[in-house]
PDB file of C-alpha atoms in Angstrom:
ATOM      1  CA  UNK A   1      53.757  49.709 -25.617  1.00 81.00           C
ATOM      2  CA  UNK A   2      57.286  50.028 -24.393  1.00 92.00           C
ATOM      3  CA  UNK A   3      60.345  49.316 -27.079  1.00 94.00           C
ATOM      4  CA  UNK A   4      63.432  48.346 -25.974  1.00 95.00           C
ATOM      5  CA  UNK A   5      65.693  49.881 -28.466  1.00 95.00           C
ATOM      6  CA  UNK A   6      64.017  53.320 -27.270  1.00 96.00           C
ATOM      7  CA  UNK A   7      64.183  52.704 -23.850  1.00 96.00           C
ATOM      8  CA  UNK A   8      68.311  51.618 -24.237  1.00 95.00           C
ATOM      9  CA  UNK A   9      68.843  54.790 -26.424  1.00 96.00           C
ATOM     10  CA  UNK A  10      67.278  57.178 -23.784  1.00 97.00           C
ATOM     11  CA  UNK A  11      68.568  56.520 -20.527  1.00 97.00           C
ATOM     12  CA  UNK A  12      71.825  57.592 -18.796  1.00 96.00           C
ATOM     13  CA  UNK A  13      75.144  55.730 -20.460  1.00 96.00           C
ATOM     14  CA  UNK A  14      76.225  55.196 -16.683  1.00 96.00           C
ATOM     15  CA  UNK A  15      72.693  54.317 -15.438  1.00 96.00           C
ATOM     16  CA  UNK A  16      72.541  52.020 -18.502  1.00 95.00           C
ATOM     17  CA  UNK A  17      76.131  50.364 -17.541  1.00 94.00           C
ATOM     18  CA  UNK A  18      74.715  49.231 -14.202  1.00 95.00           C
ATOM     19  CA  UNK A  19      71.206  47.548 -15.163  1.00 96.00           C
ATOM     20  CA  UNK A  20      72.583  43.745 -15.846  1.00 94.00           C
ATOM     21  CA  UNK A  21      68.708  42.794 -16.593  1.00 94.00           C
ATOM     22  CA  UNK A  22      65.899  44.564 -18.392  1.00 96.00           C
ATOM     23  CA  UNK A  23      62.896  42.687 -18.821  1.00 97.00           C
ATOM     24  CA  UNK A  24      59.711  43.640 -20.701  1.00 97.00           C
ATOM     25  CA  UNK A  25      56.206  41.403 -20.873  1.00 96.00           C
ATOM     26  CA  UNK A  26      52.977  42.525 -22.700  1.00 94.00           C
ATOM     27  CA  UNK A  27      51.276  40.695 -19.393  1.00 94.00           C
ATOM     28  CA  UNK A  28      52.568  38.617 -16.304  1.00 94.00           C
ATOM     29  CA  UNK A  29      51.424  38.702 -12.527  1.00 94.00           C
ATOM     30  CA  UNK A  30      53.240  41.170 -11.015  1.00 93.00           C
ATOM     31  CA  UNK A  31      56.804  42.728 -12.189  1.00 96.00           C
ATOM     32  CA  UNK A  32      57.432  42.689  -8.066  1.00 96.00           C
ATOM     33  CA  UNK A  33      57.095  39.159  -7.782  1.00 95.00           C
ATOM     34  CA  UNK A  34      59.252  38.975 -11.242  1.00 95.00           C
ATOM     35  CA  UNK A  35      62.492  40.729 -10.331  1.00 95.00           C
ATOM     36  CA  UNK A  36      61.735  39.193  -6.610  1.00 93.00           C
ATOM     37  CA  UNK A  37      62.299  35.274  -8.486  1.00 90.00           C
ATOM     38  CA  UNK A  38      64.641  36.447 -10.572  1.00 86.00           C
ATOM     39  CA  UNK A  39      67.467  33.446  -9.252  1.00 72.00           C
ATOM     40  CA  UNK A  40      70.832  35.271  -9.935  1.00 61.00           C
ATOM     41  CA  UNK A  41      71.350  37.466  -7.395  1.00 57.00           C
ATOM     42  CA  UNK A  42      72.687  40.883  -8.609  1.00 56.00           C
ATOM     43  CA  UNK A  43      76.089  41.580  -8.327  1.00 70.00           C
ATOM     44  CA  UNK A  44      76.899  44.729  -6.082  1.00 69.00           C
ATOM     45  CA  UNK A  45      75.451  47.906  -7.701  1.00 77.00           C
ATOM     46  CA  UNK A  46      73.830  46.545 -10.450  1.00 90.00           C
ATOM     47  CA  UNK A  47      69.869  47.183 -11.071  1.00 95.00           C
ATOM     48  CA  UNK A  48      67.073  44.936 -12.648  1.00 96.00           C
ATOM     49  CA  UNK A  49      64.039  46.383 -14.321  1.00 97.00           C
ATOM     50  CA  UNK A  50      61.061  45.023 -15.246  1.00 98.00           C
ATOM     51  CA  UNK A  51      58.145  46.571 -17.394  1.00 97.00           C
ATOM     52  CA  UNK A  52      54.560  45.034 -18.368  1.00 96.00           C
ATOM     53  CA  UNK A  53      51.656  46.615 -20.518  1.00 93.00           C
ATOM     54  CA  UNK A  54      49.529  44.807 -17.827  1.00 90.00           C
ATOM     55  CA  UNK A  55      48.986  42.774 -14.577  1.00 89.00           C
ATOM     56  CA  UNK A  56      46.798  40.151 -14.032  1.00 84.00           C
ATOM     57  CA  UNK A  57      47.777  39.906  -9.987  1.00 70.00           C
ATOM     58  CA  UNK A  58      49.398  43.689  -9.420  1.00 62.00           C
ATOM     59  CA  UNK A  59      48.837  44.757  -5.860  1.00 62.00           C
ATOM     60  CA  UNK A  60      49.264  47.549  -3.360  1.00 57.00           C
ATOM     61  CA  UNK A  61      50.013  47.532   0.270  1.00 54.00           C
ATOM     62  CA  UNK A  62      49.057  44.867   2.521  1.00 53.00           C
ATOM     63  CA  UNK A  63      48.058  43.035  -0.405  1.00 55.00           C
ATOM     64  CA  UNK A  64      45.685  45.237  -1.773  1.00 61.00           C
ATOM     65  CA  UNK A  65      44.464  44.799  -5.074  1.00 59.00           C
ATOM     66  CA  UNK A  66      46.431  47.231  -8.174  1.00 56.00           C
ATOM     67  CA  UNK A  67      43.417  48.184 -10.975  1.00 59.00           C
ATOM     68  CA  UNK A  68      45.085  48.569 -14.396  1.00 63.00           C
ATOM     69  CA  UNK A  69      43.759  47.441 -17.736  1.00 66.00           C
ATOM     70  CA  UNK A  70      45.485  46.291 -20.216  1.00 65.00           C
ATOM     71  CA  UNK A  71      48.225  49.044 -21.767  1.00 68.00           C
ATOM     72  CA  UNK A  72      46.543  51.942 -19.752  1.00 78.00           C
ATOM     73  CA  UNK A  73      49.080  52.409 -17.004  1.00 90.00           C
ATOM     74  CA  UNK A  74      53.143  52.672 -16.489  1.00 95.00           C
ATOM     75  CA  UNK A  75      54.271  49.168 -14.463  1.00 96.00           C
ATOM     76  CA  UNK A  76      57.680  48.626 -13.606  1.00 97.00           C
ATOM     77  CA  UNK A  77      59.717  47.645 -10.626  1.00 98.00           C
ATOM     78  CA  UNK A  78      62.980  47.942 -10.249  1.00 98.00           C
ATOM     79  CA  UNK A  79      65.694  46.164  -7.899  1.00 96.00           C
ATOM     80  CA  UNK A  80      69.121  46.486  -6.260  1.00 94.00           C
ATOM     81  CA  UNK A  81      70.914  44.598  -3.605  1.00 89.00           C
ATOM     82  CA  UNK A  82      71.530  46.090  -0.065  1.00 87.00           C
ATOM     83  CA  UNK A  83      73.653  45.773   2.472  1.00 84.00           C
ATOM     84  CA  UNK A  84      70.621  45.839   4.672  1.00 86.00           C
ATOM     85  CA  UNK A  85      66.666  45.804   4.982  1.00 90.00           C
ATOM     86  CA  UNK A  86      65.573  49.441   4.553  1.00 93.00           C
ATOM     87  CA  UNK A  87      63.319  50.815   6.800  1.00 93.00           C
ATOM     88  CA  UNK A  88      59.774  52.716   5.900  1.00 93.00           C
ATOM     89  CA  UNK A  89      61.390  55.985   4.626  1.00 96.00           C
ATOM     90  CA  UNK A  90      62.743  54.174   1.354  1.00 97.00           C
ATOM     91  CA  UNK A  91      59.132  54.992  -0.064  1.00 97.00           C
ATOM     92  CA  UNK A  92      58.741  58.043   0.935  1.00 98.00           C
ATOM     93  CA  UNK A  93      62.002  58.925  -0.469  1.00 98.00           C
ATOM     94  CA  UNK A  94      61.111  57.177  -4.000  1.00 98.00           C
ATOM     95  CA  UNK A  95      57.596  58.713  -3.738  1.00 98.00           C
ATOM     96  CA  UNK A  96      59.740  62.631  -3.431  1.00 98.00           C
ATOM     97  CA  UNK A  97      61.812  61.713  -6.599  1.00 98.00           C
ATOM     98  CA  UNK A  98      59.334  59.950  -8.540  1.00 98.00           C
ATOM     99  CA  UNK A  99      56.650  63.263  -8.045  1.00 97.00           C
ATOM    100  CA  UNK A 100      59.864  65.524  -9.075  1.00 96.00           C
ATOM    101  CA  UNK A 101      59.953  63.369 -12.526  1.00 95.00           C
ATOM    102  CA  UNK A 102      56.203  62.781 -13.140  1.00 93.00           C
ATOM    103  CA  UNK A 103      55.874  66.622 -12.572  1.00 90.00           C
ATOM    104  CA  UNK A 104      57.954  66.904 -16.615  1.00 88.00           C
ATOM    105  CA  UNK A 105      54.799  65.530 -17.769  1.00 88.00           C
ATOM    106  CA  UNK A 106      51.941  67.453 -16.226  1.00 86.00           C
ATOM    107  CA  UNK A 107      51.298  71.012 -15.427  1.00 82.00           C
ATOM    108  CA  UNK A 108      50.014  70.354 -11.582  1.00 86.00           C
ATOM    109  CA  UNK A 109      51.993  69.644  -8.504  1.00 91.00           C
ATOM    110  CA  UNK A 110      52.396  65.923  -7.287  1.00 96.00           C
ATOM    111  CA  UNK A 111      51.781  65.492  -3.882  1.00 98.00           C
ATOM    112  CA  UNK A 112      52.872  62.706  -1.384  1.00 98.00           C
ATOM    113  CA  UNK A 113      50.326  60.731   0.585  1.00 98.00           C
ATOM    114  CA  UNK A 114      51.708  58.699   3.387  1.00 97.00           C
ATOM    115  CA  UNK A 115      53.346  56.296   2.654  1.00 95.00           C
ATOM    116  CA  UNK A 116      52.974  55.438  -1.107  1.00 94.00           C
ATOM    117  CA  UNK A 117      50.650  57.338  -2.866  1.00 96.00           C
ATOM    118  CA  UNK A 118      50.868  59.825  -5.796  1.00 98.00           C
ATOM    119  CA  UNK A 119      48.493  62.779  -5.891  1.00 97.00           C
ATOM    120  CA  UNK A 120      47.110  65.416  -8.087  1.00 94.00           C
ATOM    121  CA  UNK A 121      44.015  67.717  -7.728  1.00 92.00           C
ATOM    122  CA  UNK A 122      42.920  65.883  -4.621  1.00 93.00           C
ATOM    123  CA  UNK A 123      42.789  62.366  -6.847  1.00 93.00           C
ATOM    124  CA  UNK A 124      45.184  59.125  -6.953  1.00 94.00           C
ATOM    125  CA  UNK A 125      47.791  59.316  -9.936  1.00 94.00           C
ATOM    126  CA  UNK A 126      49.552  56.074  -8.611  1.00 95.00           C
ATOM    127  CA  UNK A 127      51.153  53.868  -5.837  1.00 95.00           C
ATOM    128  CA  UNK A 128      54.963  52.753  -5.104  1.00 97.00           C
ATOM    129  CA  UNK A 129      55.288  49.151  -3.572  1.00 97.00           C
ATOM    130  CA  UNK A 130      58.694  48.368  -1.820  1.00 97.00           C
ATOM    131  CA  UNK A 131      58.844  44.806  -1.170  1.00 96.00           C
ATOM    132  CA  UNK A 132      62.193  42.817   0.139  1.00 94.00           C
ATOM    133  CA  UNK A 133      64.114  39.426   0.264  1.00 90.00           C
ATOM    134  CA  UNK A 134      66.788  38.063   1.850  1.00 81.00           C
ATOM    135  CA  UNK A 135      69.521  37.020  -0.452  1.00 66.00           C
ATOM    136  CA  UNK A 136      71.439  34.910   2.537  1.00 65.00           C
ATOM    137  CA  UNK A 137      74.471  36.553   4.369  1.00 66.00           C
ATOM    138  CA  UNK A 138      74.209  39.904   4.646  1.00 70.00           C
ATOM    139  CA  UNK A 139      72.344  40.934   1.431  1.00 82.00           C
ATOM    140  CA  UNK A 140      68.875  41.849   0.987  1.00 89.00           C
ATOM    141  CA  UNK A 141      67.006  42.386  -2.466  1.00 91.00           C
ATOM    142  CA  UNK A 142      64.969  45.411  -2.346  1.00 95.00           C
ATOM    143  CA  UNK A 143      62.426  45.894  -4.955  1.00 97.00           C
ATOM    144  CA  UNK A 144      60.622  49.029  -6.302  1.00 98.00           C
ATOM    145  CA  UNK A 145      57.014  48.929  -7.468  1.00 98.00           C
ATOM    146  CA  UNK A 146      55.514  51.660  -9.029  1.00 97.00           C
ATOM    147  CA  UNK A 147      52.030  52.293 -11.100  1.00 95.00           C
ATOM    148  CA  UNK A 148      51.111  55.203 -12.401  1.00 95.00           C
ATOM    149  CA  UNK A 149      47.583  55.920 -14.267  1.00 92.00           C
ATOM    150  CA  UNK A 150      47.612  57.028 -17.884  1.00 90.00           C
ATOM    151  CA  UNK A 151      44.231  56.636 -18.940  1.00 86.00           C
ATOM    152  CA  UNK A 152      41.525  55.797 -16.047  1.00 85.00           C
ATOM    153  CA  UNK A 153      37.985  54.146 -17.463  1.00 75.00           C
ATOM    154  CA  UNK A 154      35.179  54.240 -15.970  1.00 74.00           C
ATOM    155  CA  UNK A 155      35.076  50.532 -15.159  1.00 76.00           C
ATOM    156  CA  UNK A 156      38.294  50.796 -13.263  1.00 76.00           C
ATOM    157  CA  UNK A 157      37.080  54.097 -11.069  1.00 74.00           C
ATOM    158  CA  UNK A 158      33.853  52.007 -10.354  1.00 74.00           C
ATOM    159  CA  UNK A 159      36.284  49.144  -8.751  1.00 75.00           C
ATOM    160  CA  UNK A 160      38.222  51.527  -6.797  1.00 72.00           C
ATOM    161  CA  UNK A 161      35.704  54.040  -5.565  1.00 68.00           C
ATOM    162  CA  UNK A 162      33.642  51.117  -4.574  1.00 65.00           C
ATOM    163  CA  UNK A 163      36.986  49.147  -2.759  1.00 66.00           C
ATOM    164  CA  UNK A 164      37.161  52.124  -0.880  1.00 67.00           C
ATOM    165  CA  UNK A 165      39.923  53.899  -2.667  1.00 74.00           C
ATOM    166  CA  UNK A 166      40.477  57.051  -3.046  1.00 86.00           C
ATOM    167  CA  UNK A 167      39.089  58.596  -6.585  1.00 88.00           C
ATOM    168  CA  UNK A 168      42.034  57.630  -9.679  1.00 91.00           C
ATOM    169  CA  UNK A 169      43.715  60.030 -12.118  1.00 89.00           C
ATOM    170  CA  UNK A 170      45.149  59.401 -15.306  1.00 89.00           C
ATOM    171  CA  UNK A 171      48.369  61.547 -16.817  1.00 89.00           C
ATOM    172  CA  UNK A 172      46.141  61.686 -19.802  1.00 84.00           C
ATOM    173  CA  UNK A 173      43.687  63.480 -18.651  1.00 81.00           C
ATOM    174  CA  UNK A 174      46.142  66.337 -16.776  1.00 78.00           C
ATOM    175  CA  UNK A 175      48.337  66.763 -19.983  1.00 61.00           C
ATOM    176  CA  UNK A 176      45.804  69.405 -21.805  1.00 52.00           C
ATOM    177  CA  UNK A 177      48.034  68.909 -25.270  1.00 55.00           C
ATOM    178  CA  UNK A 178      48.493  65.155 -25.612  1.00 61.00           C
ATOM    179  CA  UNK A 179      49.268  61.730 -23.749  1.00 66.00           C
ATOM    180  CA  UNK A 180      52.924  61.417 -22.464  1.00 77.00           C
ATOM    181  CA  UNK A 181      55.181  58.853 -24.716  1.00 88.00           C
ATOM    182  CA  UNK A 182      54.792  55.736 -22.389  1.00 93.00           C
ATOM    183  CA  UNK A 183      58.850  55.209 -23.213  1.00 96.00           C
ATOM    184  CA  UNK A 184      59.929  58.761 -22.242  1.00 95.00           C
ATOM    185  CA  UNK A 185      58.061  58.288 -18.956  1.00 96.00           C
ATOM    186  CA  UNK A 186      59.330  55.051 -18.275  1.00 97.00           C
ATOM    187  CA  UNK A 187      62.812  56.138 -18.738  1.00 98.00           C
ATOM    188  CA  UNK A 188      62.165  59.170 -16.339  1.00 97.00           C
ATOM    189  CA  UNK A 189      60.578  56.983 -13.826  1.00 98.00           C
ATOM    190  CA  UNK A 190      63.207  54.191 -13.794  1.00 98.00           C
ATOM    191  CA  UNK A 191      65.687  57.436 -13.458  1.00 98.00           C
ATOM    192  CA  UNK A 192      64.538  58.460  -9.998  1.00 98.00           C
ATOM    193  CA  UNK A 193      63.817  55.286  -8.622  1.00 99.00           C
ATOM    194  CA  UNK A 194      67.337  54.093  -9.446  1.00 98.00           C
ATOM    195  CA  UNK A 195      69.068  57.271  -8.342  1.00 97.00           C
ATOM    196  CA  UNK A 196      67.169  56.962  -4.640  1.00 98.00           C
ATOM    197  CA  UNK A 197      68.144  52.680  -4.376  1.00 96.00           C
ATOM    198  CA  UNK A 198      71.470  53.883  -4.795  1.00 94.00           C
ATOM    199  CA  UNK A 199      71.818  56.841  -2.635  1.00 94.00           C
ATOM    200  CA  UNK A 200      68.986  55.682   0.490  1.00 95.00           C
ATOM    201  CA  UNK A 201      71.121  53.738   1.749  1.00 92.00           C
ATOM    202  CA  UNK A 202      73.994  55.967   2.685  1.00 91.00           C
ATOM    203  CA  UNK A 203      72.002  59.060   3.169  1.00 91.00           C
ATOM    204  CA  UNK A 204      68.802  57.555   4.794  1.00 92.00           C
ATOM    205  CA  UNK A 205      65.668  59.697   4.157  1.00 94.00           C
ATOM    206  CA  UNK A 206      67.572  63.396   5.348  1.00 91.00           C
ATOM    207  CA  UNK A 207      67.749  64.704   1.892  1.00 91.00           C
ATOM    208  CA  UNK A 208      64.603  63.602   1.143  1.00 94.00           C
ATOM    209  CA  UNK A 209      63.069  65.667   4.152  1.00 94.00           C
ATOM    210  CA  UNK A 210      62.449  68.993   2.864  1.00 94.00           C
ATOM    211  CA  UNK A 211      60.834  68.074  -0.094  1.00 96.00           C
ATOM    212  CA  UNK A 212      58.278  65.350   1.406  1.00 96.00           C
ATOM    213  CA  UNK A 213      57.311  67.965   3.782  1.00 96.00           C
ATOM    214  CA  UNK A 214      56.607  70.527   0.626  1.00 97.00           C
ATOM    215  CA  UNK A 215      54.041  67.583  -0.806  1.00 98.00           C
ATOM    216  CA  UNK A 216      52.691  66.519   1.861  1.00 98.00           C
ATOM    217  CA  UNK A 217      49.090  65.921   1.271  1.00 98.00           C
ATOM    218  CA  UNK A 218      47.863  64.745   4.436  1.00 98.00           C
ATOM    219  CA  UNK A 219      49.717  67.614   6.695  1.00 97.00           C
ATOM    220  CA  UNK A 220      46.974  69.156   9.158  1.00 97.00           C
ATOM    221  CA  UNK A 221      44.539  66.914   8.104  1.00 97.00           C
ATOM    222  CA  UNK A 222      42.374  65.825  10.280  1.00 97.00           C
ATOM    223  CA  UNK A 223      42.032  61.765   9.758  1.00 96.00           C
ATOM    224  CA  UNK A 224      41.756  58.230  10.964  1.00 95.00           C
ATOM    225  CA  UNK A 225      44.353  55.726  11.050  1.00 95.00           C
ATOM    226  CA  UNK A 226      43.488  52.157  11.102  1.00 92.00           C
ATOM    227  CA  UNK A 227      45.810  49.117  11.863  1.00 87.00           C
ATOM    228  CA  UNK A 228      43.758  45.689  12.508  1.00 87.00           C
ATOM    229  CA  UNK A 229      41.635  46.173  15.492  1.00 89.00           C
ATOM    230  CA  UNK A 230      43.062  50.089  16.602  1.00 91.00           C
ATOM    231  CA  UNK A 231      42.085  53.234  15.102  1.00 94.00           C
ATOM    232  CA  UNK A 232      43.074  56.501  16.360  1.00 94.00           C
ATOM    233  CA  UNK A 233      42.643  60.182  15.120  1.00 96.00           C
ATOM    234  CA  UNK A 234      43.848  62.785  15.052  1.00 97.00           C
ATOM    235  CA  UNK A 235      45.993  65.063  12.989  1.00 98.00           C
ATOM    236  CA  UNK A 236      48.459  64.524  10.548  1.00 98.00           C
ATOM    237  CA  UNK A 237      51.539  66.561  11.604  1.00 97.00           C
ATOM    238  CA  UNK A 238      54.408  65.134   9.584  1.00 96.00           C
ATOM    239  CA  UNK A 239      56.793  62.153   9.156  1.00 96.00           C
ATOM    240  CA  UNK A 240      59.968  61.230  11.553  1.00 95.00           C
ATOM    241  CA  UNK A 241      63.379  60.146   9.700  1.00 92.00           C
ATOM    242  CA  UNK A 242      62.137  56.168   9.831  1.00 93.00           C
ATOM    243  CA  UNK A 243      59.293  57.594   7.735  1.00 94.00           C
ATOM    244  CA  UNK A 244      56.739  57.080  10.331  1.00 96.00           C
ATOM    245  CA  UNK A 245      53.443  59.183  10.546  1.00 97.00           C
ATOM    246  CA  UNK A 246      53.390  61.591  12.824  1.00 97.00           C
ATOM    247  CA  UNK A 247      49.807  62.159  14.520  1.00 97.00           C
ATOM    248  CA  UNK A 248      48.641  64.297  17.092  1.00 97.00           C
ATOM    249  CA  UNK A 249      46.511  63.129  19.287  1.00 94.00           C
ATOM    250  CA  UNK A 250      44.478  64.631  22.236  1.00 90.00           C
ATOM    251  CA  UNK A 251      47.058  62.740  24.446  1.00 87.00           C
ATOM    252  CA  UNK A 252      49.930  63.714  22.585  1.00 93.00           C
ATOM    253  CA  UNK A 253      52.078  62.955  19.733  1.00 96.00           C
ATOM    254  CA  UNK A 254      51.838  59.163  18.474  1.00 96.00           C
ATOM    255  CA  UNK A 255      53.994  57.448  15.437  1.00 96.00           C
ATOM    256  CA  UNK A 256      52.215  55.674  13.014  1.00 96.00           C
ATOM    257  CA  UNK A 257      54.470  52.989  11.404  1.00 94.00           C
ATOM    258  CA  UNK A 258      51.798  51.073   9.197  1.00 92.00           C
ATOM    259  CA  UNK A 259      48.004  51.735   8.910  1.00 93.00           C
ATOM    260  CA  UNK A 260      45.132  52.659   6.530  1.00 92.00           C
ATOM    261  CA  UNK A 261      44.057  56.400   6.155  1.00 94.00           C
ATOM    262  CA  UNK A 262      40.851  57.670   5.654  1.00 92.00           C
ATOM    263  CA  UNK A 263      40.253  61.612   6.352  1.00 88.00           C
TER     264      UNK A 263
END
């Protein structure tokens, strides 16, 4: 599925100079929880990547299953030390840079669902995961996740549909002409992850601002947001610079730092 050879002949000389580890596995748990045991600890800069034709424990927020048979999906994660524990607009940032390159492979727009969600024609294309650990001192590990559908069966939009989730996508099926080449689209999404790990922390989630508010899927939607035992609707107005939701209430305005959405 991926090739290595391909994959170190296609991306950037100076990206390439700064990935120290580049791991690929026709199957493991979760390429999170991979680069997230991986004991060396980065040196400054430096990136680790890791690729898998399949998971047999991938997951979503709040531990949320990840549906993805075998060789049908992009799954990688990528990680970089930090100086410090990033704060909830690291996803939305990745989620603005990773629609910008997934957008080279289909003809529709990519929208943004808050926080981590990928979206064409009103369906799911895939999920980001950002996941952290401390590496003692100062350091933290900060890890990427990202799936994106290919090709979606009909087995796997039974388990969603009937989990709850919203209705999957595959790239296949937007790309009238042909499949994307699962190498060229890993290359392009390792791209943009790595280029917003490097810059988010310096420039925070400001540059990112314009753009998340252009794909903003849920923006003047009317929907619910649920967080353990509260729920409160309203309607989605935006994000803040943390990367909270912004929802306005009857009351008032009220900042939604972690829930589940349903319209």
């Amino acid at each position: 599925m991926y090739d290595r050879h391909v994959l170190l002949g296609a991306l950037n000389p100076a990206l390439l100079r700064q990935i120290t580890l580049l791991e690929i596995h026709d199957s493991l748990p979760s390429t999170n929880e991979r680069l997230l045991q991986v004991p060396d600890t980065p040196t400054a800069g430096s990136l680790a990547v890791c690729l898998a034709g399949h998971q047999s424990a991938g997951r979503g927020r709040n531990g949320k299953s990840w549906h993805s048979p075998s060789g049908a999906g992009l799954l990688l994660s990528v990680s970089r030390t930090a100086p410090k524990p990033p704060d909830g607009s690291l996803a939305l940032a990745l989620g603005v840079a990773i629609a910008e390159g997934l957008e080279a492979f289909v003809s529709d727009r990519v929208e943004l669902k808050w926080p981590n969600d990928l979206v064409t024609q009103d369906r799911k294309l895939g999920g980001i995961l950002v996941e952290t650990s401390s590496q003692g001192g100062a350091e933290t590990r900060v890890v990427a996740g990202l799936g994106i559908n290919i090709r979606v069966n009909e087995e796997q939009r039974k388990l969603v549909t009937g989990a709850g989730g919203m209705h999957p996508a595959g790239l296949s099926e937007l790309n009238l002409q042909k499949a994307p080449e699962t190498n060229d689209l890993a290359v392009a999404m390792i791209t943009a992850i790595a280029g917003v790990l490097d810059s988010h922390p310096v420039d925070g989630f400001g540059r990112w601002t314009d753009d998340w508010k252009r794909r903003d899927w849920l923006a003047g939607k009317r929907i619910e947001a649920r967080s353990g035992a509260d729920t409160h609707v309203g309607t989605a107005t935006g994000v803040d610079s943390s990367g909270a939701l912004l929802l306005e209430e009857s009351g008032g305005e009220r900042r939604i730092l972690s829930a589940e959405i349903r319209l």
